[in-house]
Coordinates of C-alpha atoms and ligand atoms in Angstrom, one line a residue:
X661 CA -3.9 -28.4 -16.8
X662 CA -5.1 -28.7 -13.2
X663 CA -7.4 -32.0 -12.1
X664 CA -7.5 -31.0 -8.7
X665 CA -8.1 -28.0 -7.6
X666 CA -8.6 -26.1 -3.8
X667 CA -10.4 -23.1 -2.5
X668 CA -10.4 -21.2 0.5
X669 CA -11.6 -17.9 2.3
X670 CA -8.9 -15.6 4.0
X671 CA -9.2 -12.6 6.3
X672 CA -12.5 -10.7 7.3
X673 CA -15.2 -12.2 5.7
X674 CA -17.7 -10.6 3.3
X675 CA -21.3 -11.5 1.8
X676 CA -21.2 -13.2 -1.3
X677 CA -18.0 -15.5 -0.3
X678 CA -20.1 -18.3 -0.3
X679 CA -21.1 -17.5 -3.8
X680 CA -17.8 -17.6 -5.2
X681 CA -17.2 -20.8 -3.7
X682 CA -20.1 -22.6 -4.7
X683 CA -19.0 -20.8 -8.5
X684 CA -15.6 -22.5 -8.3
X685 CA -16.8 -25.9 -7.1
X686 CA -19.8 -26.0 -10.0
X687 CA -17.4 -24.9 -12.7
X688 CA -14.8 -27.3 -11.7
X689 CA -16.7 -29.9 -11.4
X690 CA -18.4 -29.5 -14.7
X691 CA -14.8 -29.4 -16.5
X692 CA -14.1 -32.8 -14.6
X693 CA -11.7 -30.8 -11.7
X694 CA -11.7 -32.2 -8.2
X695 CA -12.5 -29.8 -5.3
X696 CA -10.8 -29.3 -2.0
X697 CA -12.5 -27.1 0.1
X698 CA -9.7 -26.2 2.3
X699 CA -11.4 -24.5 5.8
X700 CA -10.5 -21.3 8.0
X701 CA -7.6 -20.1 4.6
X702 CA -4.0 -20.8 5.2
X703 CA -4.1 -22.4 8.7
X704 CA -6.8 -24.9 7.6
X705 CA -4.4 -25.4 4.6
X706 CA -1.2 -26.1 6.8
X707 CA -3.6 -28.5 9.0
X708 CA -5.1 -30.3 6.1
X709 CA -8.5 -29.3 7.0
X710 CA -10.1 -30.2 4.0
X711 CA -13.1 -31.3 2.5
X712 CA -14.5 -32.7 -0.4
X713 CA -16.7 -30.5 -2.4
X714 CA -19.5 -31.7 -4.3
X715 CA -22.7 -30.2 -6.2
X716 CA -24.5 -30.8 -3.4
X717 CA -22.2 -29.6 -0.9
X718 CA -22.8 -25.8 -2.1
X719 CA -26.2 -26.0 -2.7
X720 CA -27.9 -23.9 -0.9
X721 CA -25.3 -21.7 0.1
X722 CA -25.5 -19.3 -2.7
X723 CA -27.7 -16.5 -0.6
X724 CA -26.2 -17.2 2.6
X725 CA -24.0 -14.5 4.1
X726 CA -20.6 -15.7 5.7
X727 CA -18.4 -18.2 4.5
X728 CA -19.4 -22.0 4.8
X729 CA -15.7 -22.7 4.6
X730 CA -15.0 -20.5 7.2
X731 CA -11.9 -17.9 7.2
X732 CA -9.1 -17.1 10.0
X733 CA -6.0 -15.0 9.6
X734 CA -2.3 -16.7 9.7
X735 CA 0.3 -15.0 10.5
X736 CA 2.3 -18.2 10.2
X737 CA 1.9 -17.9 6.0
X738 CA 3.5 -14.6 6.1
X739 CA 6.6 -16.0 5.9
X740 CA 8.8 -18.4 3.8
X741 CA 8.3 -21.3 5.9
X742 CA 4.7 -21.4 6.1
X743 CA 4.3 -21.1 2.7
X744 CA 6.9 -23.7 2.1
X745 CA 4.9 -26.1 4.2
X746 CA 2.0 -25.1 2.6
X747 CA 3.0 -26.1 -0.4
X748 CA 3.8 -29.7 0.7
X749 CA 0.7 -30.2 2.2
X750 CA -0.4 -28.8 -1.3
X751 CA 1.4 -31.5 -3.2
X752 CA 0.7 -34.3 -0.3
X753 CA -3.3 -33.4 -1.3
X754 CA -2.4 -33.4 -4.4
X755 CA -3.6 -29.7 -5.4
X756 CA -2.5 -28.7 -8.5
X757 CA -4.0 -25.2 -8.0
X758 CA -6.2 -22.7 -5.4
X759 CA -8.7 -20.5 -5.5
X760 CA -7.9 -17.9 -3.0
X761 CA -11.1 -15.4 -2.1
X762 CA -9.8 -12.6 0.1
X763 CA -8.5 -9.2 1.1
X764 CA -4.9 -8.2 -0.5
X765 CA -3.1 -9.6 2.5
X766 CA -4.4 -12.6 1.6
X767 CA -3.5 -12.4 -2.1
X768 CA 0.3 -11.6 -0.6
X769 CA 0.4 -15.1 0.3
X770 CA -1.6 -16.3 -2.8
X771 CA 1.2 -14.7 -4.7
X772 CA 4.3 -16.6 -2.7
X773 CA 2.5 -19.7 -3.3
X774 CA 2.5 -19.2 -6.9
X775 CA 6.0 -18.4 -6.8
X776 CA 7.1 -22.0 -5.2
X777 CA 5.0 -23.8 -7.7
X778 CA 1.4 -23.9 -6.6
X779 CA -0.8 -21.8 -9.1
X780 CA -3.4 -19.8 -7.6
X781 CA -5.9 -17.3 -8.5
X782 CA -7.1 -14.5 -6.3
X783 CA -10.8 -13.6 -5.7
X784 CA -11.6 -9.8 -3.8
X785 CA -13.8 -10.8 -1.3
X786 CA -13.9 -7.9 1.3
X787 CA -17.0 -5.4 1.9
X788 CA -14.4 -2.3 1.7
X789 CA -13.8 -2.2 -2.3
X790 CA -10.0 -1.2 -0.8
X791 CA -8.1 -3.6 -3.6
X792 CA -6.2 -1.3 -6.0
X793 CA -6.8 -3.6 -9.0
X794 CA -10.2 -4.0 -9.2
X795 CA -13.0 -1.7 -9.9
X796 CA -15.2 -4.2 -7.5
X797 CA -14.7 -6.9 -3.9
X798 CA -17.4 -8.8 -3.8
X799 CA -19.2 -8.4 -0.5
X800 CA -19.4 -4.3 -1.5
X801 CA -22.4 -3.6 -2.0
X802 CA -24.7 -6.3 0.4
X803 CA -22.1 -4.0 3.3
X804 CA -23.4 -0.4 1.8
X805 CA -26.5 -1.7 1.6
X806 CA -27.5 -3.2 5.0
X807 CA -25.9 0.2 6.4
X808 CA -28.0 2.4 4.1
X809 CA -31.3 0.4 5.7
X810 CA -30.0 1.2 9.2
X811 CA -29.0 4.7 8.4
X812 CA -32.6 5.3 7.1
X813 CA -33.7 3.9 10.4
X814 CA -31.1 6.3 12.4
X815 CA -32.3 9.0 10.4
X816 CA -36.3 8.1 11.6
X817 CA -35.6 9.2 15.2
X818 CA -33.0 11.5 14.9
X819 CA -35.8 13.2 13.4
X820 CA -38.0 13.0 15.7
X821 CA -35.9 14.2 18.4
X822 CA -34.1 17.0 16.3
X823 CA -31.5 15.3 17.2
X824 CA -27.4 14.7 15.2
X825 CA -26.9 11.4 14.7
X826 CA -23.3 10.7 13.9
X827 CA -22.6 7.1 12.2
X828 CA -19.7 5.0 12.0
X829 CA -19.4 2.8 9.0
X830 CA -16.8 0.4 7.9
X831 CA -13.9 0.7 6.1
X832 CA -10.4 0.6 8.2
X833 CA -8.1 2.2 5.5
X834 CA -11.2 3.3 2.7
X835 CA -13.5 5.7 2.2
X836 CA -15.7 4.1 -0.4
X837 CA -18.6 2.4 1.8
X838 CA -18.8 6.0 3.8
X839 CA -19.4 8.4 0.5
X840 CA -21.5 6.0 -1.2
X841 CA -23.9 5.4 1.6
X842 CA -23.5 9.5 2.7
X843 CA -25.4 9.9 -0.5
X844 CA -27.7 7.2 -0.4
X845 CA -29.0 8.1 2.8
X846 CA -29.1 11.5 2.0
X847 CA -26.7 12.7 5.0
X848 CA -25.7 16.4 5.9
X849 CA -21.5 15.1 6.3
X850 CA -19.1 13.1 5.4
X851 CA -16.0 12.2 6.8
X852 CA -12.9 9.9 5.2
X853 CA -9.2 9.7 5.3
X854 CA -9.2 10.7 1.7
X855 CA -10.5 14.1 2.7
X856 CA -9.3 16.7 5.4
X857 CA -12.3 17.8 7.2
X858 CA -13.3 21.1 9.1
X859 CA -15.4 20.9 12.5
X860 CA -16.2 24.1 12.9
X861 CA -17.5 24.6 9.5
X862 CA -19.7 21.1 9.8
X863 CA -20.9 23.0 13.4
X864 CA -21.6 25.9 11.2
X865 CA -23.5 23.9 9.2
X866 CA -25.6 22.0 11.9
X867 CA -26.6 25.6 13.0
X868 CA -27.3 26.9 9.8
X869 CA -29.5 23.7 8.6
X870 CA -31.4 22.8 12.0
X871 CA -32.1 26.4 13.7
X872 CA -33.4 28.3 10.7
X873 CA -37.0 28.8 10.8
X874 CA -37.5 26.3 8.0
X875 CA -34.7 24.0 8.9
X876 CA -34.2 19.8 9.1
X877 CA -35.0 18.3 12.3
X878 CA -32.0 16.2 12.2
X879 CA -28.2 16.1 11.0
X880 CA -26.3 12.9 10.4
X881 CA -22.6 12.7 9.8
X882 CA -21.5 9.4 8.1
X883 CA -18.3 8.8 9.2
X884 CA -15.5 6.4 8.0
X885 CA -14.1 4.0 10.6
X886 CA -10.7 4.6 9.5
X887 CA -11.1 8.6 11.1
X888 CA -12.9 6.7 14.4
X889 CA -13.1 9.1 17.2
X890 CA -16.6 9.2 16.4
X891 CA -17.9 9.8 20.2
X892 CA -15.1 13.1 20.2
X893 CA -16.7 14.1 16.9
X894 CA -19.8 14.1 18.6
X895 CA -19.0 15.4 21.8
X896 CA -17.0 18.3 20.0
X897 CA -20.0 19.3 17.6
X898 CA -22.8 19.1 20.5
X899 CA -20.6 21.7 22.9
X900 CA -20.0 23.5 20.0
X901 CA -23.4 24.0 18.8
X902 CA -25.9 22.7 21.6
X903 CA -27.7 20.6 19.3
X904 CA -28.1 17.2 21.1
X905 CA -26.1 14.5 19.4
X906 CA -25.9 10.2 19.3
X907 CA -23.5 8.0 18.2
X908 CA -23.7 4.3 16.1
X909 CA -21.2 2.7 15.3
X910 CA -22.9 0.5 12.8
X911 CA -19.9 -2.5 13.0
X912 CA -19.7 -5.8 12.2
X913 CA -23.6 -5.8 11.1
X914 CA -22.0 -4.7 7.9
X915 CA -20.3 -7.9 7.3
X916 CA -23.1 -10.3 7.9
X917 CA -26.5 -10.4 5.8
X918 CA -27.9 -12.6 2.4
X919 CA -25.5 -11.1 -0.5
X920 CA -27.4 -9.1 -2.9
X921 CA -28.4 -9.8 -6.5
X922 CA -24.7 -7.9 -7.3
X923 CA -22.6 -9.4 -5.0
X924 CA -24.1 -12.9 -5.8
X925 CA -23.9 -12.6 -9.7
X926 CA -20.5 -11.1 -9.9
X927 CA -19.2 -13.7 -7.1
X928 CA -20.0 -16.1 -9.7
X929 CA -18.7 -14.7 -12.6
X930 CA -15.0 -14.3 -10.7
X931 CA -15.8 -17.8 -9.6
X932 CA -15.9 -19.2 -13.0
X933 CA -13.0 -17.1 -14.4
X934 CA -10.7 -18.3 -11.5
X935 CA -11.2 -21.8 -12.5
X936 CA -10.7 -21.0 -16.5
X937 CA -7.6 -19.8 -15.4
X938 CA -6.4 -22.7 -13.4
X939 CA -7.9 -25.3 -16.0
X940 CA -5.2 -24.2 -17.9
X941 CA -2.6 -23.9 -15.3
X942 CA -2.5 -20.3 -15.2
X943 CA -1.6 -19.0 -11.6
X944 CA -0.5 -16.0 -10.2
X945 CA -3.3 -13.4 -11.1
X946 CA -6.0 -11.8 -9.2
X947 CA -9.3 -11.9 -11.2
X948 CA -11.1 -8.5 -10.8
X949 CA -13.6 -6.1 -12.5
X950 CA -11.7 -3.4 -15.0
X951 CA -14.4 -1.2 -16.6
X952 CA -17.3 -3.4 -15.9
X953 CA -16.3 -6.2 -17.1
X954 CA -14.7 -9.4 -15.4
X955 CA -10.5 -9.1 -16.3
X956 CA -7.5 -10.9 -14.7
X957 CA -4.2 -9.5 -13.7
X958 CA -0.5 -10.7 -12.3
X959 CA -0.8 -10.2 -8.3
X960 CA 2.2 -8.5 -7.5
X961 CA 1.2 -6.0 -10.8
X962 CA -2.0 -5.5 -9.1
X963 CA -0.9 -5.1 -5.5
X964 CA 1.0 -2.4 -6.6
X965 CA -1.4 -0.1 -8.0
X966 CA -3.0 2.2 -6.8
X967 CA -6.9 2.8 -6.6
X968 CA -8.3 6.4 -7.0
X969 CA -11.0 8.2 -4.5
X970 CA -14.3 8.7 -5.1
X971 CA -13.4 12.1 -5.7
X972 CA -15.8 13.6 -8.0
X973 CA -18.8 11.7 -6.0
X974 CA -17.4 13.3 -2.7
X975 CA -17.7 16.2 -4.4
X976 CA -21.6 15.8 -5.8
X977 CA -22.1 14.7 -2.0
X978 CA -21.1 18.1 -0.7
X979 CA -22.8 20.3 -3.6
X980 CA -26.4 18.6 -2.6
X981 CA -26.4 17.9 0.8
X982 CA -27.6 20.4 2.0
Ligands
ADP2214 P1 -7.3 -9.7 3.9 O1 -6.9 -10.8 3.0 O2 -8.8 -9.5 4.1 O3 -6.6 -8.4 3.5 P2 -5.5 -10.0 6.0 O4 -4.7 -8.8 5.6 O5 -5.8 -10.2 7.4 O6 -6.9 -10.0 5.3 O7 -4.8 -11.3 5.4 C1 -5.3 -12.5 5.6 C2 -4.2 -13.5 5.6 O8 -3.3 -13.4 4.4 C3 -3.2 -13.4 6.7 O9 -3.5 -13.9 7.9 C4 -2.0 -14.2 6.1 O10 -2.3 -15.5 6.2 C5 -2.0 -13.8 4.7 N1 -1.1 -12.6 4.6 C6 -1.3 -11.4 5.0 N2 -0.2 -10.6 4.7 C7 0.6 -11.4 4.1 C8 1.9 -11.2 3.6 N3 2.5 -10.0 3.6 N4 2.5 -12.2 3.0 C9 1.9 -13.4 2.9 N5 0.7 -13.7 3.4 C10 0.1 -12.7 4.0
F6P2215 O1 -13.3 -6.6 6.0 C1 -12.7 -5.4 6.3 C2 -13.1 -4.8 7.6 O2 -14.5 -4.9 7.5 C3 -12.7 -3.5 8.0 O3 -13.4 -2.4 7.5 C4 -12.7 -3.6 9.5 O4 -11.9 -2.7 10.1 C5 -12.2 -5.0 9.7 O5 -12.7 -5.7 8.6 C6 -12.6 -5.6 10.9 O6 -12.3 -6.9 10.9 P1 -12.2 -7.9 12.1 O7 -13.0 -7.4 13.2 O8 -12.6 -9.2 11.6 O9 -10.7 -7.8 12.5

């Protein structure tokens, strides 16, 4: 049974972090846990950069995009030693359990913690939805959202210009943010690593939709940032088809922003179920969302699966954007 408990961010940060944090403090607190807000993940844990978390500390903070703990990557905690020392400090603090909210990498070093003793829980907290285990990472849908508004905006004077705009969302190794918002927007193409794609048949398609007699006056293309070469993609398809074209690359925009009513309510949901599990002494698992509902799993069970595509979405994408 834990008393004293940590939390941290790890990796990119996403919008609704600081909702899960303030989740784990509150329902700590209320089961009589101490808090240790440890700052900028595992190298503010092997520097003891800690601070004391109280109700009041994460008021506030609960529509607030970022991460009011702050987050940094550490190479030093992929391997053996850095854990080991992080686990002294750990015991030295007197931690008896942490909440890690992050990407996978991050739960890589949740899980070797675990394994030399210090139970800890794993919270997705990344705006690409890439975690195989879960169905949801919070920070999702605030990401998809912000770039749906600028898309929409994109899309105002592309029109007006009968111009292609091409877009570059997020997502280094994922396709999810670029389908979802491809359909939301409304856009002519899609491109992912999931997916092979065709240029001349999307130039084919530029012609096709914008010269006809009653034809669009603009085109976008919603492209994944794991594909990139968004400027080539551009260049290619104006040569190729002489319709002028412009590239955004949307970029870290996606990360910031107030969390939406999703991200914020299931932040706190994993929140409360990471600290269930640590009240009594449970570590290892990643909490995560398995058919809508809030589930936990062991981390190196979870790390290994694998998630599926969006498939049949990609597929309703292409069958009405036209
Ligand atoms: P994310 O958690 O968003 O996937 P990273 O992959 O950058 O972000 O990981 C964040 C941190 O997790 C790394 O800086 C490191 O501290 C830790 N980490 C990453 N990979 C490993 C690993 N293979 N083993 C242990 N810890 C790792
Ligand atoms: O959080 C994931 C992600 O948004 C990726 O889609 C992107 O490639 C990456 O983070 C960029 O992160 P940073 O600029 O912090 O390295």
């Amino acid at each position: 049974m834990a008393k004293k408990i940590g939390v941290l961010t790890s990796g990119g940060d996403a919008p609704g972090m600081n909702s899960a944090v303030r989740a784990v403090t509150r329902a700590a607190l209320s089961k009589n846990m101490e808090v240790l807000g440890i700052q900028r993940g595992y190298v503010g844990l092997l520097n003891r950069e800690v601070v004391e978390m109280t109700a009041r500390s994460v008021s506030g903070i609960i529509q607030r995009g970022g991460t009011c703990l702050y987050t940094a990557r550490c190479p030093e905690f992929r391997n053996m030693d850095g854990v080991l020392k992080g686990k002294a400090v750990c015991e030295e603090l007197g931690l008896e359990g942490i909440v890690v909210i992050g990407g996978d990498g991050s739960f890589r070093g949740a899980g070797d913690l675990s394994s030399v003793g210090i139970p800890c829980i794993g919270i997705p907290g990344t705006i690409d939805n890439d975690i195989q285990c879960t169905e949801y990472t919070i920070g999702y849908d605030t990401a998809m959202n912000t770039a749906m508004d600028m898309i929409d905006r994109l899309r105002d004077t592309a029109q007006s210009h009968d111009r292609c705009s091409v877009v570059e969302v997020m997502g280094r190794k994922a396709g999810y943010i670029a389908v979802n918002v491809a359909i939301a927007v409304g856009a002519e193409a899609v491109l992912t690593l999931e997916r092979p794609y065709d240029l001349d048949a999307i130039a084919a398609k530029m012609i096709k939709t914008m010269r006809s007699k009653d034809g669009k006056h603009h085109f976008i293309i919603v492209v994944a940032e794991g594909v990139g070469q968004a400027e080539n993609i551009a260049r290619t398809l104006q040569e190729m088809t002489g319709i002028e074209s412009r590239v955004t690359v949307l970029g870290h925009v996606q990360r910031g922003g107030s969390p939406t009513l999703r991200d914020r309510v299931i932040a706190t949901e994993m929140g409360y179920h990471a600290v269930e599990l640590l009240e009594q002494g449970i570590g290892n698992r990643i909490v995560g969302m398995k058919d809508g509902q809030v589930y936990d799993i062991d981390i190196q069970e979870g790390l290994a699966m694998k998630k599926p595509f969006l498939d049949r979405r990609y597929d309703i994408f292409y069958d009405t954007a036209y």
